[in-house]
Amino acid sequence: MGIVINLLGGLGLFLYGMNLMAEGLQKAAGDKLKNIVGKLTSNTVMGVLVGIVVTAIIQSSSASTVMVVGFVNAGIMNLTQALGVIMGANIGTTVTAQLISFKLEFIAPVALGIGIILFLFSKKEKTKEIASMLLGFGILFTGMEFMKDAVSPLAQYKGFRDSLIYFGNHQVLGVLAGFVITGIIQSSAASMGMLIALASQGLVPLNAALPILYGDNIGTCVTSLLSSIGATKNAKRAAVMHLTFNVIGTIIFMLVLNYPIVTFVKWLDPTDAARQIANAHTIFNIVNVLILLPFAKYIVKIVLKIMPTTEDESEAIGQTKYLDERILQTPPIALANTLKEVSRMGKKANKALEYSMDSLLNKSIDSVEKTEKYEETVNILQKEILNYLLKLSKSSLSDEERNQVDLLFNTVNDIERVSDHAENISELSSIVIEKDLSFSENAIEEMKNIYSKSQENFKKALKCLEENDKNMINIIYKLEDEVDALDKLYRKLHIERLNNGKCTIDSGVVFLDLLTNLERVSDHSCNIANRVESN
């Protein structure tokens, strides 16, 4: 019982250290991580490279593949791209095994000491991120030492050693054992850590370790399979594709490449069992990708055979396109996707504004209905984005990212208010249509002019937000001044027309309400620009 408790304690420290180190890496990477994922193309090789880098940063192939399922579910990544990232994630996850296989235990206390000092006494965000990485590194190796100490008494039990050797002689059982262990603890890095701890105590020979290692790779698919529950069918395919890739690779190695990999890793390091297992893990994943990469499209076809496309299949879930809770595991990417969704919401609000003005100027009932449809969509997007931002705000964010999240809360509400003003204008249109009201030529020209300026300002504000272009802010402020000036001028001219009998009271009320709504659209545009400036 003492061995189990110590092993679990060491495993807990190991996992916590790994997560802390990954958290520090993610915060330090920040925009770089977003840019890396932004480089995704239909090129599968590029996807592999992205998968390697991202997984090396977030220290978890499970998190990477769950993120991939989220991207596929959101419709921003196809299955070919997803397979490339999954392949790369398998290589990227070997970084952890390589790290823990080196005898770096003596560095752990130094890393912990420096990390604690930096964390407690530094006020700089970047320094705290480095401190998190150092603390995570130190705790990870402390946990590794706990696991090694926990399993060392097992060397005295011949039955335990014999059972591990039995896995080497019966590879299917070894694969099954690795699969079950990784499936339970939801981390191939942690199960590899336990395997390396056993090997470092001379308890598991390489022949017995390899089948368990293969099983670890299959077991890591459990996380992505579980995450695909309730997602689109295409997201489920991405998870099944991950499983298919790892199963095919395991079969190839067990039937053909097992002996060559044993010979090669022993040649690389004849005496150190921990290094042998870490090298075997890396070689298995690299060679597996090299073998199967040319056949990527056939793996996609296999998955489509297993889960064929149906006529009534809908790839969209809910109203949002870029948001998925699986991506929250990598906050910088989740934030970038939220910004895309906010920009998409802004375009919907702009369409509502366009249709509302068309409904007024052309007395179009069809445009009134389209305005209402877009306004309803914007309301749904507002609710879903705000809920997502609330969850994102509870994630591990840097100060800069947290500030961006806080600003987006208000920006989403400003965009929704623009669609509300569009709805107000469409309601004015309904009055104009119902009462068959008309406007003078001058009034129509004035309405078109202030609408043109107000809409231009809103579109520039959305572009300013999307591109974080601070050079555009002064242009938006200038346009706001122009809209305010036009509002005052046109109200004055309207009074003159009213006094000269060139305008009716009913038409005048609609005209003034229109000016109010368009002036406020420009106000909300300025609010958006203000937040970009303060970011």
Short mmCIF file of C-alpha atoms in Angstrom, two decimals:
data_model
loop_
_atom_site.label_atom_id
_atom_site.label_comp_id
_atom_site.label_asym_id
_atom_site.label_seq_id
_atom_site.Cartn_x
_atom_site.Cartn_y
_atom_site.Cartn_z
CA MET A 1 0.00 0.00 0.00
CA GLY A 2 2.89 2.37 0.81
CA ILE A 3 4.31 1.84 -2.67
CA VAL A 4 0.96 2.78 -4.29
CA ILE A 5 0.55 5.91 -2.13
CA ASN A 6 4.10 7.11 -2.86
CA LEU A 7 3.66 6.35 -6.57
CA LEU A 8 0.40 8.31 -6.70
CA GLY A 9 2.01 11.20 -4.82
CA GLY A 10 4.92 11.26 -7.25
CA LEU A 11 2.52 11.03 -10.20
CA GLY A 12 0.50 13.95 -8.83
CA LEU A 13 3.61 16.11 -8.49
CA PHE A 14 4.75 15.06 -11.97
CA LEU A 15 1.41 16.04 -13.56
CA TYR A 16 1.20 19.30 -11.61
CA GLY A 17 4.77 20.21 -12.55
CA MET A 18 4.12 19.41 -16.20
CA ASN A 19 0.95 21.55 -16.24
CA LEU A 20 2.69 24.43 -14.45
CA MET A 21 5.61 24.34 -16.86
CA ALA A 22 3.21 24.19 -19.84
CA GLU A 23 1.23 27.12 -18.42
CA GLY A 24 4.39 29.22 -18.18
CA LEU A 25 5.40 28.23 -21.71
CA GLN A 26 1.97 29.09 -23.09
CA LYS A 27 1.98 32.52 -21.47
CA ALA A 28 5.53 33.20 -22.64
CA ALA A 29 4.65 32.07 -26.18
CA GLY A 30 1.42 34.14 -26.25
CA ASP A 31 1.03 35.73 -29.68
CA LYS A 32 3.66 33.41 -31.13
CA LEU A 33 1.42 30.43 -30.34
CA LYS A 34 -1.50 32.16 -32.06
CA ASN A 35 0.68 32.93 -35.08
CA ILE A 36 1.90 29.33 -35.27
CA VAL A 37 -1.63 27.97 -35.46
CA GLY A 38 -2.54 30.75 -37.88
CA LYS A 39 0.01 29.31 -40.34
CA LEU A 40 -2.15 26.22 -40.86
CA THR A 41 -2.77 25.48 -44.52
CA SER A 42 -4.14 22.55 -46.48
CA ASN A 43 -0.51 21.37 -46.63
CA THR A 44 -0.33 18.35 -44.33
CA VAL A 45 3.44 18.77 -43.84
CA MET A 46 2.88 22.28 -42.47
CA GLY A 47 0.26 20.80 -40.16
CA VAL A 48 2.84 18.30 -38.86
CA LEU A 49 5.30 21.10 -38.08
CA VAL A 50 2.59 23.13 -36.32
CA GLY A 51 1.58 20.06 -34.29
CA ILE A 52 5.19 19.47 -33.19
CA VAL A 53 5.76 23.07 -32.08
CA VAL A 54 2.38 23.58 -30.36
CA THR A 55 2.59 20.26 -28.48
CA ALA A 56 6.16 20.99 -27.39
CA ILE A 57 4.86 24.28 -25.96
CA ILE A 58 1.72 23.02 -24.24
CA GLN A 59 3.42 19.76 -23.16
CA SER A 60 0.48 17.52 -24.01
CA SER A 61 -0.45 15.67 -27.18
CA SER A 62 -3.87 15.03 -25.62
CA ALA A 63 -4.47 18.78 -25.25
CA SER A 64 -3.28 19.34 -28.84
CA THR A 65 -5.58 16.71 -30.30
CA VAL A 66 -8.52 17.92 -28.19
CA MET A 67 -7.79 21.39 -29.58
CA VAL A 68 -7.77 19.91 -33.10
CA VAL A 69 -11.18 18.31 -32.45
CA GLY A 70 -12.35 21.76 -31.36
CA PHE A 71 -11.05 23.39 -34.54
CA VAL A 72 -12.73 20.76 -36.71
CA ASN A 73 -15.93 21.13 -34.70
CA ALA A 74 -15.80 24.90 -35.26
CA GLY A 75 -15.40 24.31 -39.00
CA ILE A 76 -12.07 26.15 -39.27
CA MET A 77 -9.95 23.09 -39.98
CA ASN A 78 -10.60 20.22 -42.37
CA LEU A 79 -9.69 16.57 -41.77
CA THR A 80 -6.50 16.75 -43.86
CA GLN A 81 -5.19 19.67 -41.80
CA ALA A 82 -6.29 17.93 -38.61
CA LEU A 83 -4.38 14.75 -39.46
CA GLY A 84 -1.18 16.73 -40.04
CA VAL A 85 -1.44 18.41 -36.63
CA ILE A 86 -2.24 15.07 -34.95
CA MET A 87 0.86 13.50 -36.52
CA GLY A 88 2.98 16.42 -35.35
CA ALA A 89 1.47 16.25 -31.85
CA ASN A 90 2.67 12.65 -31.53
CA ILE A 91 6.23 13.81 -32.21
CA GLY A 92 5.94 16.92 -30.01
CA THR A 93 4.86 14.91 -26.98
CA THR A 94 8.17 12.98 -26.99
CA VAL A 95 9.89 16.16 -25.72
CA THR A 96 8.64 15.45 -22.18
CA ALA A 97 9.89 11.85 -22.23
CA GLN A 98 13.28 12.98 -23.51
CA LEU A 99 13.49 15.63 -20.80
CA ILE A 100 12.71 13.30 -17.89
CA SER A 101 15.00 10.52 -19.17
CA PHE A 102 18.09 12.66 -18.53
CA LYS A 103 19.47 12.61 -15.00
CA LEU A 104 18.65 16.22 -14.16
CA GLU A 105 17.35 15.64 -10.61
CA PHE A 106 20.16 17.71 -9.13
CA ILE A 107 18.87 20.76 -11.04
CA ALA A 108 15.34 20.46 -9.57
CA PRO A 109 16.11 22.16 -6.20
CA VAL A 110 17.97 24.96 -8.01
CA ALA A 111 15.05 25.49 -10.42
CA LEU A 112 12.58 25.49 -7.52
CA GLY A 113 14.64 27.97 -5.51
CA ILE A 114 15.15 30.40 -8.38
CA GLY A 115 11.53 29.99 -9.49
CA ILE A 116 10.12 30.77 -6.03
CA ILE A 117 12.36 33.85 -5.60
CA LEU A 118 11.41 35.22 -9.02
CA PHE A 119 7.71 34.52 -8.48
CA LEU A 120 7.56 36.14 -5.04
CA PHE A 121 9.74 39.19 -5.60
CA SER A 122 9.24 40.13 -9.25
CA LYS A 123 6.33 42.26 -10.44
CA LYS A 124 7.05 41.82 -14.16
CA GLU A 125 4.63 39.50 -15.97
CA LYS A 126 7.35 37.99 -18.20
CA THR A 127 9.52 37.21 -15.17
CA LYS A 128 6.58 35.47 -13.48
CA GLU A 129 6.08 33.37 -16.63
CA ILE A 130 9.72 32.27 -16.48
CA ALA A 131 9.24 31.57 -12.76
CA SER A 132 6.26 29.31 -13.55
CA MET A 133 8.36 27.36 -16.04
CA LEU A 134 11.18 26.91 -13.51
CA LEU A 135 8.77 25.89 -10.75
CA GLY A 136 7.05 23.44 -13.08
CA PHE A 137 10.43 22.01 -14.14
CA GLY A 138 11.51 21.56 -10.53
CA ILE A 139 8.22 20.00 -9.39
CA LEU A 140 8.17 17.67 -12.42
CA PHE A 141 11.60 16.24 -11.55
CA THR A 142 10.71 16.08 -7.86
CA GLY A 143 7.67 14.01 -8.80
CA MET A 144 9.87 11.84 -11.01
CA GLU A 145 12.18 11.18 -8.07
CA PHE A 146 9.18 10.29 -5.90
CA MET A 147 8.05 7.75 -8.51
CA LYS A 148 11.53 6.24 -8.78
CA ASP A 149 11.80 5.91 -5.00
CA ALA A 150 8.28 4.47 -4.83
CA VAL A 151 8.94 1.68 -7.33
CA SER A 152 12.48 0.80 -6.16
CA PRO A 153 11.22 -1.75 -3.52
CA LEU A 154 9.51 -3.65 -6.35
CA ALA A 155 12.96 -4.84 -7.46
CA GLN A 156 12.83 -7.28 -4.56
CA TYR A 157 9.65 -8.92 -5.89
CA LYS A 158 10.49 -11.54 -8.50
CA GLY A 159 6.81 -11.89 -9.42
CA PHE A 160 6.59 -8.21 -10.44
CA ARG A 161 9.69 -8.44 -12.64
CA ASP A 162 8.42 -11.66 -14.21
CA SER A 163 5.05 -10.07 -15.00
CA LEU A 164 6.73 -7.19 -16.82
CA ILE A 165 8.91 -9.60 -18.80
CA TYR A 166 5.71 -11.51 -19.64
CA PHE A 167 4.49 -8.38 -21.45
CA GLY A 168 7.58 -8.54 -23.63
CA ASN A 169 6.78 -12.10 -24.63
CA HIS A 170 3.07 -11.38 -25.12
CA GLN A 171 3.04 -8.01 -26.88
CA VAL A 172 -0.72 -7.68 -27.23
CA LEU A 173 -1.06 -7.76 -23.42
CA GLY A 174 1.69 -5.13 -23.14
CA VAL A 175 -0.13 -2.87 -25.61
CA LEU A 176 -3.36 -3.39 -23.68
CA ALA A 177 -1.64 -2.52 -20.38
CA GLY A 178 -0.19 0.71 -21.84
CA PHE A 179 -3.58 1.61 -23.31
CA VAL A 180 -5.42 1.09 -20.01
CA ILE A 181 -2.87 3.02 -17.91
CA THR A 182 -2.81 6.01 -20.25
CA GLY A 183 -6.59 5.91 -20.73
CA ILE A 184 -7.07 6.11 -16.96
CA ILE A 185 -4.60 8.89 -16.15
CA GLN A 186 -5.31 10.76 -19.43
CA SER A 187 -1.66 11.57 -20.07
CA SER A 188 0.81 9.65 -22.22
CA ALA A 189 3.63 11.79 -20.77
CA ALA A 190 2.73 10.65 -17.23
CA SER A 191 2.52 6.97 -18.22
CA MET A 192 5.86 7.34 -20.01
CA GLY A 193 7.21 8.91 -16.83
CA MET A 194 6.15 5.85 -14.81
CA LEU A 195 7.65 3.54 -17.45
CA ILE A 196 10.96 5.43 -17.33
CA ALA A 197 10.88 5.35 -13.51
CA LEU A 198 10.53 1.55 -13.62
CA ALA A 199 13.29 1.26 -16.23
CA SER A 200 15.65 3.44 -14.19
CA GLN A 201 15.33 0.94 -11.31
CA GLY A 202 16.12 -1.97 -13.64
CA LEU A 203 12.57 -3.34 -13.37
CA VAL A 204 11.51 -3.30 -17.01
CA PRO A 205 13.69 -4.42 -19.93
CA LEU A 206 13.37 -2.67 -23.29
CA ASN A 207 11.60 -5.67 -24.91
CA ALA A 208 8.85 -5.45 -22.29
CA ALA A 209 8.71 -1.63 -22.35
CA LEU A 210 8.07 -1.28 -26.10
CA PRO A 211 4.59 -2.90 -26.21
CA ILE A 212 3.55 -0.78 -23.22
CA LEU A 213 4.95 2.28 -25.03
CA TYR A 214 2.87 1.44 -28.12
CA GLY A 215 -0.19 1.07 -25.90
CA ASP A 216 0.52 4.48 -24.36
CA ASN A 217 0.27 6.03 -27.81
CA ILE A 218 -3.11 4.43 -28.41
CA GLY A 219 -4.32 5.27 -24.89
CA THR A 220 -3.71 8.98 -25.45
CA CYS A 221 -6.51 8.87 -28.07
CA VAL A 222 -9.05 8.32 -25.28
CA THR A 223 -8.97 12.02 -24.36
CA SER A 224 -9.77 13.22 -27.89
CA LEU A 225 -12.45 10.51 -28.28
CA LEU A 226 -14.14 11.64 -25.06
CA SER A 227 -13.88 15.31 -26.10
CA SER A 228 -15.67 14.56 -29.40
CA ILE A 229 -18.83 13.41 -27.59
CA GLY A 230 -21.59 15.86 -28.44
CA ALA A 231 -19.53 17.49 -31.21
CA THR A 232 -20.18 17.49 -34.96
CA LYS A 233 -19.72 14.29 -36.92
CA ASN A 234 -16.61 15.77 -38.52
CA ALA A 235 -15.10 16.40 -35.08
CA LYS A 236 -15.79 12.75 -34.19
CA ARG A 237 -13.99 11.78 -37.40
CA ALA A 238 -10.94 13.78 -36.29
CA ALA A 239 -10.85 11.83 -33.01
CA VAL A 240 -11.28 8.49 -34.81
CA MET A 241 -8.55 9.54 -37.26
CA HIS A 242 -6.17 10.04 -34.31
CA LEU A 243 -6.97 6.53 -33.08
CA THR A 244 -6.63 5.04 -36.59
CA PHE A 245 -3.22 6.63 -37.13
CA ASN A 246 -1.84 5.33 -33.83
CA VAL A 247 -3.30 1.84 -34.25
CA ILE A 248 -1.85 1.48 -37.77
CA GLY A 249 1.55 2.67 -36.54
CA THR A 250 1.49 0.21 -33.63
CA ILE A 251 0.64 -2.72 -35.94
CA ILE A 252 3.49 -1.78 -38.31
CA PHE A 253 6.03 -1.62 -35.49
CA MET A 254 4.87 -4.78 -33.74
CA LEU A 255 4.95 -6.84 -36.96
CA VAL A 256 7.94 -5.35 -38.79
CA LEU A 257 9.99 -2.74 -36.93
CA ASN A 258 10.12 -3.96 -33.33
CA TYR A 259 13.51 -5.70 -33.66
CA PRO A 260 15.16 -2.86 -35.65
CA ILE A 261 14.07 -0.23 -33.08
CA VAL A 262 15.42 -2.37 -30.19
CA THR A 263 18.76 -2.80 -31.97
CA PHE A 264 19.03 0.88 -32.86
CA VAL A 265 18.24 2.34 -29.40
CA LYS A 266 20.62 -0.11 -27.72
CA TRP A 267 23.31 1.00 -30.16
CA LEU A 268 22.58 4.67 -29.31
CA ASP A 269 22.82 4.06 -25.55
CA PRO A 270 23.86 0.52 -24.55
CA THR A 271 23.49 0.90 -20.76
CA ASP A 272 20.92 3.54 -19.79
CA ALA A 273 17.44 1.94 -19.85
CA ALA A 274 15.64 5.26 -19.29
CA ARG A 275 17.36 6.84 -22.30
CA GLN A 276 16.62 3.74 -24.38
CA ILE A 277 12.89 4.02 -23.69
CA ALA A 278 12.82 7.80 -24.34
CA ASN A 279 14.70 7.32 -27.62
CA ALA A 280 12.42 4.44 -28.62
CA HIS A 281 9.41 6.67 -27.95
CA THR A 282 10.81 9.47 -30.13
CA ILE A 283 11.93 7.16 -32.94
CA PHE A 284 8.58 5.32 -32.94
CA ASN A 285 6.64 8.56 -33.42
CA ILE A 286 8.99 10.12 -35.99
CA VAL A 287 9.22 6.96 -38.11
CA ASN A 288 5.47 6.41 -37.80
CA VAL A 289 4.83 9.90 -39.23
CA LEU A 290 7.41 9.43 -42.02
CA ILE A 291 5.82 6.12 -43.03
CA LEU A 292 2.19 7.23 -42.90
CA LEU A 293 2.47 10.88 -44.03
CA PRO A 294 2.42 9.96 -47.77
CA PHE A 295 -0.75 7.96 -47.08
CA ALA A 296 -2.54 10.74 -45.16
CA LYS A 297 -5.37 11.04 -47.68
CA TYR A 298 -5.99 7.29 -47.44
CA ILE A 299 -6.27 7.50 -43.64
CA VAL A 300 -8.88 10.22 -44.15
CA LYS A 301 -10.68 7.91 -46.60
CA ILE A 302 -10.60 5.04 -44.10
CA VAL A 303 -12.21 7.23 -41.47
CA LEU A 304 -14.83 8.42 -43.97
CA LYS A 305 -15.58 4.75 -44.72
CA ILE A 306 -15.99 4.08 -41.00
CA MET A 307 -18.11 7.22 -40.54
CA PRO A 308 -19.59 8.03 -43.98
CA THR A 309 -21.09 11.41 -44.84
CA THR A 310 -24.88 11.45 -44.77
CA GLU A 311 -27.21 13.70 -46.78
CA ASP A 312 -28.79 15.26 -43.72
CA GLU A 313 -25.47 15.80 -41.96
CA SER A 314 -25.06 19.28 -40.54
CA GLU A 315 -21.56 20.43 -39.74
CA ALA A 316 -22.65 23.43 -37.71
CA ILE A 317 -23.41 23.27 -34.02
CA GLY A 318 -25.12 26.31 -32.52
CA GLN A 319 -24.59 29.74 -34.10
CA THR A 320 -20.89 30.42 -33.51
CA LYS A 321 -18.27 29.37 -36.02
CA TYR A 322 -14.94 29.78 -34.24
CA LEU A 323 -15.75 29.00 -30.61
CA ASP A 324 -15.32 25.59 -29.01
CA GLU A 325 -14.76 24.81 -25.35
CA ARG A 326 -12.04 22.29 -26.22
CA ILE A 327 -9.85 25.17 -27.39
CA LEU A 328 -10.05 26.76 -23.92
CA GLN A 329 -7.20 24.40 -22.95
CA THR A 330 -4.94 26.75 -24.92
CA PRO A 331 -6.10 30.24 -23.85
CA PRO A 332 -4.00 32.28 -26.37
CA ILE A 333 -5.60 30.38 -29.28
CA ALA A 334 -9.06 30.54 -27.67
CA LEU A 335 -8.66 34.31 -27.37
CA ALA A 336 -7.61 34.64 -31.04
CA ASN A 337 -10.66 32.59 -32.08
CA THR A 338 -12.95 34.70 -29.89
CA LEU A 339 -11.67 37.81 -31.66
CA LYS A 340 -12.52 36.15 -35.01
CA GLU A 341 -16.03 35.39 -33.73
CA VAL A 342 -16.51 38.96 -32.49
CA SER A 343 -15.41 40.23 -35.92
CA ARG A 344 -17.87 37.83 -37.55
CA MET A 345 -20.62 39.12 -35.24
CA GLY A 346 -19.71 42.67 -36.30
CA LYS A 347 -20.16 41.76 -39.97
CA LYS A 348 -23.62 40.37 -39.16
CA ALA A 349 -24.53 43.63 -37.39
CA ASN A 350 -23.28 45.57 -40.42
CA LYS A 351 -25.54 43.49 -42.70
CA ALA A 352 -28.47 44.30 -40.41
CA LEU A 353 -27.61 48.00 -40.77
CA GLU A 354 -27.44 47.72 -44.58
CA TYR A 355 -30.81 45.98 -44.84
CA SER A 356 -32.42 48.42 -42.41
CA MET A 357 -31.43 51.40 -44.57
CA ASP A 358 -32.54 49.60 -47.72
CA SER A 359 -35.91 48.93 -46.08
CA LEU A 360 -36.30 52.64 -45.31
CA LEU A 361 -35.07 54.13 -48.57
CA ASN A 362 -36.83 51.60 -50.82
CA LYS A 363 -39.84 50.81 -48.59
CA SER A 364 -38.91 47.12 -48.70
CA ILE A 365 -40.77 44.68 -46.41
CA ASP A 366 -38.30 41.98 -47.50
CA SER A 367 -35.40 44.06 -46.15
CA VAL A 368 -37.29 44.65 -42.89
CA GLU A 369 -37.53 40.86 -42.42
CA LYS A 370 -33.85 40.38 -43.29
CA THR A 371 -32.88 43.04 -40.76
CA GLU A 372 -34.85 41.23 -38.06
CA LYS A 373 -33.20 37.93 -39.01
CA TYR A 374 -29.68 39.38 -38.77
CA GLU A 375 -30.51 41.19 -35.52
CA GLU A 376 -31.74 37.92 -34.00
CA THR A 377 -28.53 36.19 -35.09
CA VAL A 378 -26.44 38.95 -33.51
CA ASN A 379 -28.35 38.54 -30.24
CA ILE A 380 -27.62 34.80 -30.20
CA LEU A 381 -23.95 35.42 -30.98
CA GLN A 382 -23.75 38.00 -28.20
CA LYS A 383 -25.03 35.51 -25.64
CA GLU A 384 -22.74 32.68 -26.80
CA ILE A 385 -19.64 34.90 -27.04
CA LEU A 386 -20.20 36.42 -23.61
CA ASN A 387 -20.62 32.95 -22.07
CA TYR A 388 -17.40 31.84 -23.79
CA LEU A 389 -15.53 34.95 -22.62
CA LEU A 390 -16.68 34.26 -19.06
CA LYS A 391 -15.18 30.76 -19.24
CA LEU A 392 -12.04 32.10 -20.92
CA SER A 393 -11.62 34.70 -18.16
CA LYS A 394 -11.31 31.85 -15.65
CA SER A 395 -8.42 30.31 -17.65
CA SER A 396 -4.74 30.94 -17.06
CA LEU A 397 -4.14 34.21 -18.91
CA SER A 398 -1.33 36.74 -18.98
CA ASP A 399 -2.16 40.28 -17.83
CA GLU A 400 -2.27 41.47 -21.45
CA GLU A 401 -4.61 38.63 -22.48
CA ARG A 402 -6.85 39.22 -19.46
CA ASN A 403 -7.09 42.88 -20.42
CA GLN A 404 -8.11 41.88 -23.96
CA VAL A 405 -10.83 39.59 -22.59
CA ASP A 406 -12.18 42.37 -20.37
CA LEU A 407 -12.28 44.77 -23.32
CA LEU A 408 -14.06 42.23 -25.53
CA PHE A 409 -16.93 41.96 -23.04
CA ASN A 410 -17.82 45.61 -23.71
CA THR A 411 -17.02 45.45 -27.42
CA VAL A 412 -19.50 42.60 -27.93
CA ASN A 413 -22.19 44.71 -26.26
CA ASP A 414 -21.36 47.70 -28.48
CA ILE A 415 -21.72 45.58 -31.61
CA GLU A 416 -25.05 44.22 -30.36
CA ARG A 417 -26.24 47.80 -29.78
CA VAL A 418 -25.44 48.61 -33.43
CA SER A 419 -27.75 45.78 -34.53
CA ASP A 420 -30.38 47.17 -32.10
CA HIS A 421 -30.17 50.52 -33.87
CA ALA A 422 -30.55 48.69 -37.20
CA GLU A 423 -33.71 47.09 -35.81
CA ASN A 424 -34.92 50.54 -34.70
CA ILE A 425 -34.42 51.82 -38.25
CA SER A 426 -36.33 48.85 -39.71
CA GLU A 427 -39.19 49.65 -37.30
CA LEU A 428 -39.18 53.21 -38.67
CA SER A 429 -39.35 51.66 -42.15
CA SER A 430 -42.46 49.72 -41.16
CA ILE A 431 -44.08 53.01 -40.13
CA VAL A 432 -43.05 54.64 -43.43
CA ILE A 433 -44.50 51.68 -45.40
CA GLU A 434 -47.69 51.51 -43.34
CA LYS A 435 -48.43 55.25 -43.58
CA ASP A 436 -46.94 55.59 -47.08
CA LEU A 437 -44.74 58.48 -45.94
CA SER A 438 -42.42 60.30 -48.32
CA PHE A 439 -39.32 62.47 -47.95
CA SER A 440 -38.00 65.42 -49.90
CA GLU A 441 -35.04 64.91 -52.22
CA ASN A 442 -32.84 66.90 -49.85
CA ALA A 443 -33.89 64.77 -46.88
CA ILE A 444 -33.13 61.57 -48.81
CA GLU A 445 -29.67 62.86 -49.76
CA GLU A 446 -29.00 63.81 -46.14
CA MET A 447 -30.11 60.37 -44.90
CA LYS A 448 -27.84 58.64 -47.42
CA ASN A 449 -24.91 60.88 -46.53
CA ILE A 450 -25.01 60.46 -42.75
CA TYR A 451 -25.67 56.71 -43.18
CA SER A 452 -22.63 56.41 -45.45
CA LYS A 453 -20.39 58.15 -42.88
CA SER A 454 -21.82 56.21 -39.93
CA GLN A 455 -21.52 52.82 -41.63
CA GLU A 456 -18.01 53.62 -42.85
CA ASN A 457 -17.03 54.38 -39.26
CA PHE A 458 -18.48 51.10 -38.00
CA LYS A 459 -16.65 49.09 -40.68
CA LYS A 460 -13.38 50.86 -39.88
CA ALA A 461 -13.89 50.14 -36.17
CA LEU A 462 -14.35 46.43 -36.93
CA LYS A 463 -11.21 46.43 -39.09
CA CYS A 464 -9.32 48.31 -36.37
CA LEU A 465 -10.39 45.63 -33.84
CA GLU A 466 -9.60 42.70 -36.14
CA GLU A 467 -6.14 43.96 -37.10
CA ASN A 468 -5.39 45.79 -33.83
CA ASP A 469 -4.50 48.76 -36.04
CA LYS A 470 -3.97 51.75 -33.76
CA ASN A 471 -3.17 53.97 -36.77
CA MET A 472 -6.85 53.79 -37.76
CA ILE A 473 -8.12 55.17 -34.42
CA ASN A 474 -7.65 58.86 -35.30
CA ILE A 475 -9.53 58.31 -38.60
CA ILE A 476 -12.44 56.83 -36.64
CA TYR A 477 -12.45 59.79 -34.22
CA LYS A 478 -12.43 62.20 -37.18
CA LEU A 479 -15.35 60.40 -38.82
CA GLU A 480 -17.26 60.54 -35.51
CA ASP A 481 -16.78 64.33 -35.45
CA GLU A 482 -18.12 64.50 -39.03
CA VAL A 483 -21.18 62.41 -38.12
CA ASP A 484 -21.87 64.65 -35.09
CA ALA A 485 -21.56 67.75 -37.26
CA LEU A 486 -23.89 66.29 -39.90
CA ASP A 487 -26.41 65.33 -37.21
CA LYS A 488 -26.56 68.93 -35.94
CA LEU A 489 -26.64 70.40 -39.46
CA TYR A 490 -29.38 68.10 -40.73
CA ARG A 491 -31.56 68.72 -37.68
CA LYS A 492 -31.27 72.45 -38.37
CA LEU A 493 -32.10 71.99 -42.07
CA HIS A 494 -35.04 69.77 -41.15
CA ILE A 495 -36.52 72.51 -38.95
CA GLU A 496 -36.20 74.93 -41.87
CA ARG A 497 -38.01 72.50 -44.20
CA LEU A 498 -40.69 71.95 -41.59
CA ASN A 499 -41.20 75.72 -41.22
CA ASN A 500 -41.38 76.10 -45.01
CA GLY A 501 -43.99 73.33 -45.30
CA LYS A 502 -41.66 71.04 -47.26
CA CYS A 503 -41.90 68.23 -44.70
CA THR A 504 -44.73 66.59 -42.77
CA ILE A 505 -44.72 66.00 -39.01
CA ASP A 506 -44.82 62.19 -39.39
CA SER A 507 -41.95 62.13 -41.92
CA GLY A 508 -40.01 64.55 -39.73
CA VAL A 509 -40.29 62.30 -36.66
CA VAL A 510 -38.92 59.36 -38.68
CA PHE A 511 -36.13 61.55 -40.08
CA LEU A 512 -35.03 62.76 -36.62
CA ASP A 513 -35.18 59.25 -35.14
CA LEU A 514 -33.04 58.01 -38.03
CA LEU A 515 -30.41 60.69 -37.32
CA THR A 516 -30.36 59.68 -33.65
CA ASN A 517 -29.85 55.99 -34.44
CA LEU A 518 -27.10 56.58 -37.01
CA GLU A 519 -25.27 59.02 -34.74
CA ARG A 520 -25.31 56.39 -31.99
CA VAL A 521 -23.95 53.74 -34.38
CA SER A 522 -20.96 56.04 -34.87
CA ASP A 523 -20.70 56.49 -31.08
CA HIS A 524 -20.44 52.70 -30.61
CA SER A 525 -17.78 52.61 -33.34
CA CYS A 526 -15.76 55.10 -31.29
CA ASN A 527 -16.20 52.96 -28.19
CA ILE A 528 -14.68 49.99 -30.05
CA ALA A 529 -11.75 52.13 -31.22
CA ASN A 530 -11.24 53.45 -27.67
CA ARG A 531 -10.75 49.91 -26.39
CA VAL A 532 -8.29 49.05 -29.13
CA GLU A 533 -6.34 52.17 -28.12
CA SER A 534 -6.33 51.17 -24.44
CA ASN A 535 -5.28 47.60 -25.22
#
